[in-house]
Short mmCIF file of C-alpha atoms in Angstrom, two decimals:
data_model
loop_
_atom_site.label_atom_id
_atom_site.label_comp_id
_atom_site.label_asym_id
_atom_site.label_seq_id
_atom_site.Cartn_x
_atom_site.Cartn_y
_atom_site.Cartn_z
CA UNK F 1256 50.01 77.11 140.27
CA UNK F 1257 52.99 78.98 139.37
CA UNK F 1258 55.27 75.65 139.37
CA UNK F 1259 52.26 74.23 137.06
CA UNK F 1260 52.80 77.15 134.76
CA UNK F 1261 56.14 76.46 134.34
CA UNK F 1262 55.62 72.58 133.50
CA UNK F 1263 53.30 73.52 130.72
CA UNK F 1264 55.41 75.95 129.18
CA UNK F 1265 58.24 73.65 129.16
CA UNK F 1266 55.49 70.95 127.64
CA UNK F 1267 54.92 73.41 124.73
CA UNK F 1268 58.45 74.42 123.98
CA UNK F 1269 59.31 70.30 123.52
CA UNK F 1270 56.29 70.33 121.44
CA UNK F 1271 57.67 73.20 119.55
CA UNK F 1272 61.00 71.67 119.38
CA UNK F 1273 59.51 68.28 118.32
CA UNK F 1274 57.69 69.51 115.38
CA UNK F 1275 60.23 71.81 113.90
CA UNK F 1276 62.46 68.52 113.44
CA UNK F 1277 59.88 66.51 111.76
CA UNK F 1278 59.55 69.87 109.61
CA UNK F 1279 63.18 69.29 108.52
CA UNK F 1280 62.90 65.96 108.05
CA UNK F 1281 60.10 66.13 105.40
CA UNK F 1282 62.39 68.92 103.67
CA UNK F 1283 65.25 66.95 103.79
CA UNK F 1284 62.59 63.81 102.07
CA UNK F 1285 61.39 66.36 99.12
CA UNK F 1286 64.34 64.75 96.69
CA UNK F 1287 62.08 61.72 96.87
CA UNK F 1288 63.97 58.02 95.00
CA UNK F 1289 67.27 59.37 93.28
CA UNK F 1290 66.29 59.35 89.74
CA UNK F 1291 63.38 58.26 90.04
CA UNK F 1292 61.16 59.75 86.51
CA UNK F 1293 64.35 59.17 84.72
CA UNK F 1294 64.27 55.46 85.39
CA UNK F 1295 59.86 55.52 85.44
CA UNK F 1296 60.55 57.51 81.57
CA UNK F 1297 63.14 55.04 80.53
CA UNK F 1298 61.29 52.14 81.12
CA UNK F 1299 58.24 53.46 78.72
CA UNK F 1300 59.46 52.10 75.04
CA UNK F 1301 58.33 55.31 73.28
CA UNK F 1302 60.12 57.67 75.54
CA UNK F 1303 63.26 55.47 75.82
CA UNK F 1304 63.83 55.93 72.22
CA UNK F 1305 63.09 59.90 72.56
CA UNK F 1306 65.81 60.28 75.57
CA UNK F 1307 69.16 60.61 74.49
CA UNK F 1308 72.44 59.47 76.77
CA UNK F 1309 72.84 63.47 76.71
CA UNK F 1310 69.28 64.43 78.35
CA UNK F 1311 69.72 61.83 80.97
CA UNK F 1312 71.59 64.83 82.89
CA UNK F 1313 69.20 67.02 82.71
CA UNK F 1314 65.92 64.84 83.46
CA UNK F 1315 67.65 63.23 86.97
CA UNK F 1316 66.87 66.96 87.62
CA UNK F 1317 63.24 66.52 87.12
CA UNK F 1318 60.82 66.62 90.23
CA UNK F 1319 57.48 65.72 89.24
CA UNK F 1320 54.91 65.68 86.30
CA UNK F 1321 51.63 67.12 86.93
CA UNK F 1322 48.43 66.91 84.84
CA UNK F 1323 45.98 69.87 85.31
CA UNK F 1324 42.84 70.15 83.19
CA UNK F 1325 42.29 73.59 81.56
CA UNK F 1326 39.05 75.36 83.23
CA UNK F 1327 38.22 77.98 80.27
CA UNK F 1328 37.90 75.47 77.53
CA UNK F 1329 38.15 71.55 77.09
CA UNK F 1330 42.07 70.54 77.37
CA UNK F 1331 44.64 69.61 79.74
CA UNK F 1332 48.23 70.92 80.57
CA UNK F 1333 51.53 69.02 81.28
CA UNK F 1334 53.56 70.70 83.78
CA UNK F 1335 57.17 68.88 84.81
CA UNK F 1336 58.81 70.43 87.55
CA UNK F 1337 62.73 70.90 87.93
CA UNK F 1338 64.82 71.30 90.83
CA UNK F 1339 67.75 74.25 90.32
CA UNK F 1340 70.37 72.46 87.24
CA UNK F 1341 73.20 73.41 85.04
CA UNK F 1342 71.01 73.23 81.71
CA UNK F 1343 68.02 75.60 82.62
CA UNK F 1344 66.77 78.29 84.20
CA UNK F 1345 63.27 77.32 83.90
CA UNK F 1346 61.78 75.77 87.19
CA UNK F 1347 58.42 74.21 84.86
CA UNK F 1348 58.39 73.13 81.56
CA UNK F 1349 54.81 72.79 80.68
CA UNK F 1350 53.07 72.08 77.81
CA UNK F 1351 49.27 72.63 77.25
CA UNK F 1352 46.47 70.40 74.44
CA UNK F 1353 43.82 72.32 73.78
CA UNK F 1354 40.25 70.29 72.11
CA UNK F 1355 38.18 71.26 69.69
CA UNK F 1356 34.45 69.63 68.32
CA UNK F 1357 35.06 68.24 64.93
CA UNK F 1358 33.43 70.20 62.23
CA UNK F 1359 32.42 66.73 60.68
CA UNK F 1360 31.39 64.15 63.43
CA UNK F 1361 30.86 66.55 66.50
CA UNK F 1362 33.30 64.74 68.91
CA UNK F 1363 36.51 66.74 70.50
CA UNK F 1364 39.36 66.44 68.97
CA UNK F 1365 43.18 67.54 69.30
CA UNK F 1366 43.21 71.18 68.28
CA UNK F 1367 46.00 72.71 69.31
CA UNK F 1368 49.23 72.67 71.71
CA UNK F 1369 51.59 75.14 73.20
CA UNK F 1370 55.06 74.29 74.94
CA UNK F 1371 57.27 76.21 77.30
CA UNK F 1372 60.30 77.83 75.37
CA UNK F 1373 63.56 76.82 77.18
CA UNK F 1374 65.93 79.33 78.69
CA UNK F 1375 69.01 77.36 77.93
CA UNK F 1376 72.20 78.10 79.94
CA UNK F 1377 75.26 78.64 77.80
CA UNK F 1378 76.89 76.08 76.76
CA UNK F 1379 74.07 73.50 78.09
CA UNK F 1380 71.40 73.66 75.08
CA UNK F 1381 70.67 70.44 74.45
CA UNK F 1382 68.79 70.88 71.33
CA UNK F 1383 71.62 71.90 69.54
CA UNK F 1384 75.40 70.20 68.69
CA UNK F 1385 78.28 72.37 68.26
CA UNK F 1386 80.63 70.68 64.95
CA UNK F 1387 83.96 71.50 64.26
CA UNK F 1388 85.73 71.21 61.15
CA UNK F 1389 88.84 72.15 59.28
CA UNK F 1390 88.85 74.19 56.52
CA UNK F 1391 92.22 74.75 54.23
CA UNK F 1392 92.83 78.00 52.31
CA UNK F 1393 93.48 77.44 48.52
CA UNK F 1394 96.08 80.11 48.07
CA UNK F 1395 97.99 80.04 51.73
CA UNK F 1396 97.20 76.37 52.22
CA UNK F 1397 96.65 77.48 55.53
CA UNK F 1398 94.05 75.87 57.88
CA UNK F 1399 91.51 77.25 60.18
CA UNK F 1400 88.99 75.39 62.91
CA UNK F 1401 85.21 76.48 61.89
CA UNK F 1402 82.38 75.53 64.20
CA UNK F 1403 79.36 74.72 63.50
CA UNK F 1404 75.59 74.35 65.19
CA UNK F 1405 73.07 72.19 64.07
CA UNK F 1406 70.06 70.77 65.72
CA UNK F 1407 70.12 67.89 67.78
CA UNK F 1408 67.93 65.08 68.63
CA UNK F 1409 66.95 65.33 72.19
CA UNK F 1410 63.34 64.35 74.80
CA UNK F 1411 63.34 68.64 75.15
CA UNK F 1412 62.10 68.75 72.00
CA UNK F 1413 58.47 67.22 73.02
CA UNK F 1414 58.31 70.83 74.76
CA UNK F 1415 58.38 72.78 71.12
CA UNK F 1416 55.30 74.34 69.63
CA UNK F 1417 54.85 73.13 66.08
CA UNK F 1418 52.46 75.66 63.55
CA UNK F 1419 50.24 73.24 61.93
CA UNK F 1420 50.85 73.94 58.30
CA UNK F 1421 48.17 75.43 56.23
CA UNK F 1422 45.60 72.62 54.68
CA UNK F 1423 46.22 73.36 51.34
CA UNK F 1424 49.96 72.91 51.69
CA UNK F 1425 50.67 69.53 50.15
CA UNK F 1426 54.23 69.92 50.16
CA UNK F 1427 56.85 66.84 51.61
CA UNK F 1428 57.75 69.76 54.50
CA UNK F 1429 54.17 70.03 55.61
CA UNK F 1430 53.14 66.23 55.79
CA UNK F 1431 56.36 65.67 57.74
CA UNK F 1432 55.39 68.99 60.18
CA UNK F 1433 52.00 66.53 60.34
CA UNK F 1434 53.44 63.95 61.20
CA UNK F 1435 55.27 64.94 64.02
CA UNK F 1436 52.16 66.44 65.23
CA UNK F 1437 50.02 63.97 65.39
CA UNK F 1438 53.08 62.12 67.14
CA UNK F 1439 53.13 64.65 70.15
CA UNK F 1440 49.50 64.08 70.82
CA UNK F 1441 50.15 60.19 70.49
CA UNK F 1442 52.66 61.03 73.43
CA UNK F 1443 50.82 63.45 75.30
CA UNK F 1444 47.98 60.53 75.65
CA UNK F 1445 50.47 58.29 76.82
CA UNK F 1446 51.83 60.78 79.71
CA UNK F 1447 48.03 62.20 80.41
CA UNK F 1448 46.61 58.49 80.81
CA UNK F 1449 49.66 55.77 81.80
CA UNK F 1450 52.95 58.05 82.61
CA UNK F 1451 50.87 60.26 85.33
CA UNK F 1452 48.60 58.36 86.91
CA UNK F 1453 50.54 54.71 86.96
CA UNK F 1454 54.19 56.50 87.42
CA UNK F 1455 55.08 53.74 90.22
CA UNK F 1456 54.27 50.98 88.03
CA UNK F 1457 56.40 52.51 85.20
CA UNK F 1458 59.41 53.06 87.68
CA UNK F 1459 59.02 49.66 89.01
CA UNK F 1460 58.98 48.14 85.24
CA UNK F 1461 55.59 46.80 86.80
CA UNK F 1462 53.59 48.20 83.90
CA UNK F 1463 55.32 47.11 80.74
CA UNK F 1464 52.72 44.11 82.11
CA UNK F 1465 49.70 46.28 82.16
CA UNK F 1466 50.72 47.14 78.15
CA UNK F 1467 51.94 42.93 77.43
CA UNK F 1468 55.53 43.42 77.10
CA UNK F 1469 58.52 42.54 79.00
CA UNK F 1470 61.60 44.40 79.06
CA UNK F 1471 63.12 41.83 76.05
CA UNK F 1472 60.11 42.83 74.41
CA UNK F 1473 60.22 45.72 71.34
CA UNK F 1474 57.15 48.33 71.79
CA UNK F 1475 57.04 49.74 68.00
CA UNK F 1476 60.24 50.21 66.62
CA UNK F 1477 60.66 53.57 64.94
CA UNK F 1478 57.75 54.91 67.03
CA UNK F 1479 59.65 58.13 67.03
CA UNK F 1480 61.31 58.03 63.96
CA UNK F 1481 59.04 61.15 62.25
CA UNK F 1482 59.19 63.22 66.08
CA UNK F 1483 62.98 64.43 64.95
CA UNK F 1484 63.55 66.61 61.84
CA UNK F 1485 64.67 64.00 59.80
CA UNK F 1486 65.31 64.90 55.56
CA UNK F 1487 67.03 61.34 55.10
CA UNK F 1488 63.32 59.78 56.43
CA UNK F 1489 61.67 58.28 53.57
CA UNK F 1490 59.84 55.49 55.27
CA UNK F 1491 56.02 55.47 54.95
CA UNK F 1492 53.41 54.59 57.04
CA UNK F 1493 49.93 52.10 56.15
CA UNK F 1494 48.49 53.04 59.89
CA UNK F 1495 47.31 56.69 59.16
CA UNK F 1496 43.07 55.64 59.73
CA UNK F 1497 44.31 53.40 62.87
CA UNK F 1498 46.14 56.77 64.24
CA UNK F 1499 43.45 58.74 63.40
CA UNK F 1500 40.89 56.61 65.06
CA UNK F 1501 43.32 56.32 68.32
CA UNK F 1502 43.72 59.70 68.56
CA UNK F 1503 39.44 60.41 67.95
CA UNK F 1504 39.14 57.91 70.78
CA UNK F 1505 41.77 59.40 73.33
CA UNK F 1506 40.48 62.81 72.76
CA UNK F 1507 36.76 62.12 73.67
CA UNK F 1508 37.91 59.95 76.95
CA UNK F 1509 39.77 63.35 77.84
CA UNK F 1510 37.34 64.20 80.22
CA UNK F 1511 37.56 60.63 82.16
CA UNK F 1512 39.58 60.97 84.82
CA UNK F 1513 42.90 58.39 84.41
CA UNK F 1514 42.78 54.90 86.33
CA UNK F 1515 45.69 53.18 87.89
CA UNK F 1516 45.70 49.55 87.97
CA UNK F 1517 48.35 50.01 90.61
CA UNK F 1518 46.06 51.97 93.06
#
């Protein structure tokens, strides 16, 4: 019996051994496909024209993107997980849509959104360049190096919160601050229904056939053109009752969970 004892103790111990070496190996398989939602991003036309060469750095850091729907209230919430980088502290950047029932035809409708602010480490804001330029004194015709920051166009900027102006504001500032609204719940659709759910397919290039393109194919050039702060912008748009009827219809299939025709 003793002898038996021993044999079965042994028999655990490999066990033991066994399992704490398949434990490592699914740590060491948490990195997942190197790059993989900076290639599956890249490959979706709108969000290849928001990613500059300069956030590619930062977004080969990027983990996962979740989609959670709110419990208090009719919404969902975008959460994209980072591993440790030089840019960030942040771990998530999230960024919740909140619905509300249309005063005039009863159906839910994009209300509101809130983003994550960034903790940017120095020197790594993205959102921001840093211009340098020399300046001459009149009187000692001397020159000095002044620097400069100004805002820069960048994918981080989908994680702003934008004040939706007052109604009565009619001003150029406000319909612009409109526009770019009504943009980020165009792409927040696009993440919540085809980015999320169909990711493979978009890091494959498998669903640019889903949406009948190819990658020769333009999606809608200047898609983003009004999502940057742009006062040289004076193109205008004939499509504002197609958007509005796009966005009507995404926000009252919110509640339908997302399909994958890869699944």
């Amino acid at each position: 019996k003793a002898e038996g004892a021993k044999i079965a103790a042994a028999e655990r111990d490999a066990d033991a051994d066994a399992s704490g070496i398949a434990e490592d190996a699914d740590e060491e398989d948490v990195a997942g496909v190197p790059d993989f939602w900076l290639t599956a991003l890249r490959n979706h036309p709108q969000l290849a024209e928001l990613i500059t060469d300069r956030d590619e750095g930062a977004i080969k850091f990027l983990r996962d993107i979740r989609l959670a729907y709110l419990d208090d209230q009719p919404g969902f919430r975008l959460e994209f997980e980072f591993a440790e980088n030089p840019f960030f502290t942040n771990a998530v950047l999230a960024k919740t849509y909140v619905y509300e029932q249309s005063d005039v035809a009863g159906d839910l409708e994009f209300g509101s959104a809130k983003g994550t602010e960034i903790d940017w480490k120095p020197e790594h804001d993205l959102s921001v360049t840093v211009e340098t330029k020399k300046q001459r004194h009149k009187t000692t015709n001397r020159t000095r190096v002044v620097k400069k920051t100004v805002p820069a166009e960048t994918f981080f900027s989908f994680f702003a919160t934008v004040q939706e102006p007052d109604e009565e504001d009619d001003s150029e500032q406000a319909d612009e601050t409109r526009d770019r609204i009504e943009l980020d719940y165009e792409l927040a659709e696009e993440f919540k229904e085809k980015i999320v759910p169909c990711a493979v397919d978009w890091f494959t290039g498998k669903a640019l056939a889903y949406e009948g393109l190819d990658d020769d194919e333009e999606y809608d050039d200047g898609f983003m053109d009004d999502y940057y702060d742009d006062d040289d912008d004076d193109d205008e748009s004939d499509d504002d009752d197609d958007d509005e009827d796009t966005l009507s219809r995404s926000a009252k299939e919110a509640a339908e969970p997302p399909q994958c025709k890869n699944q």
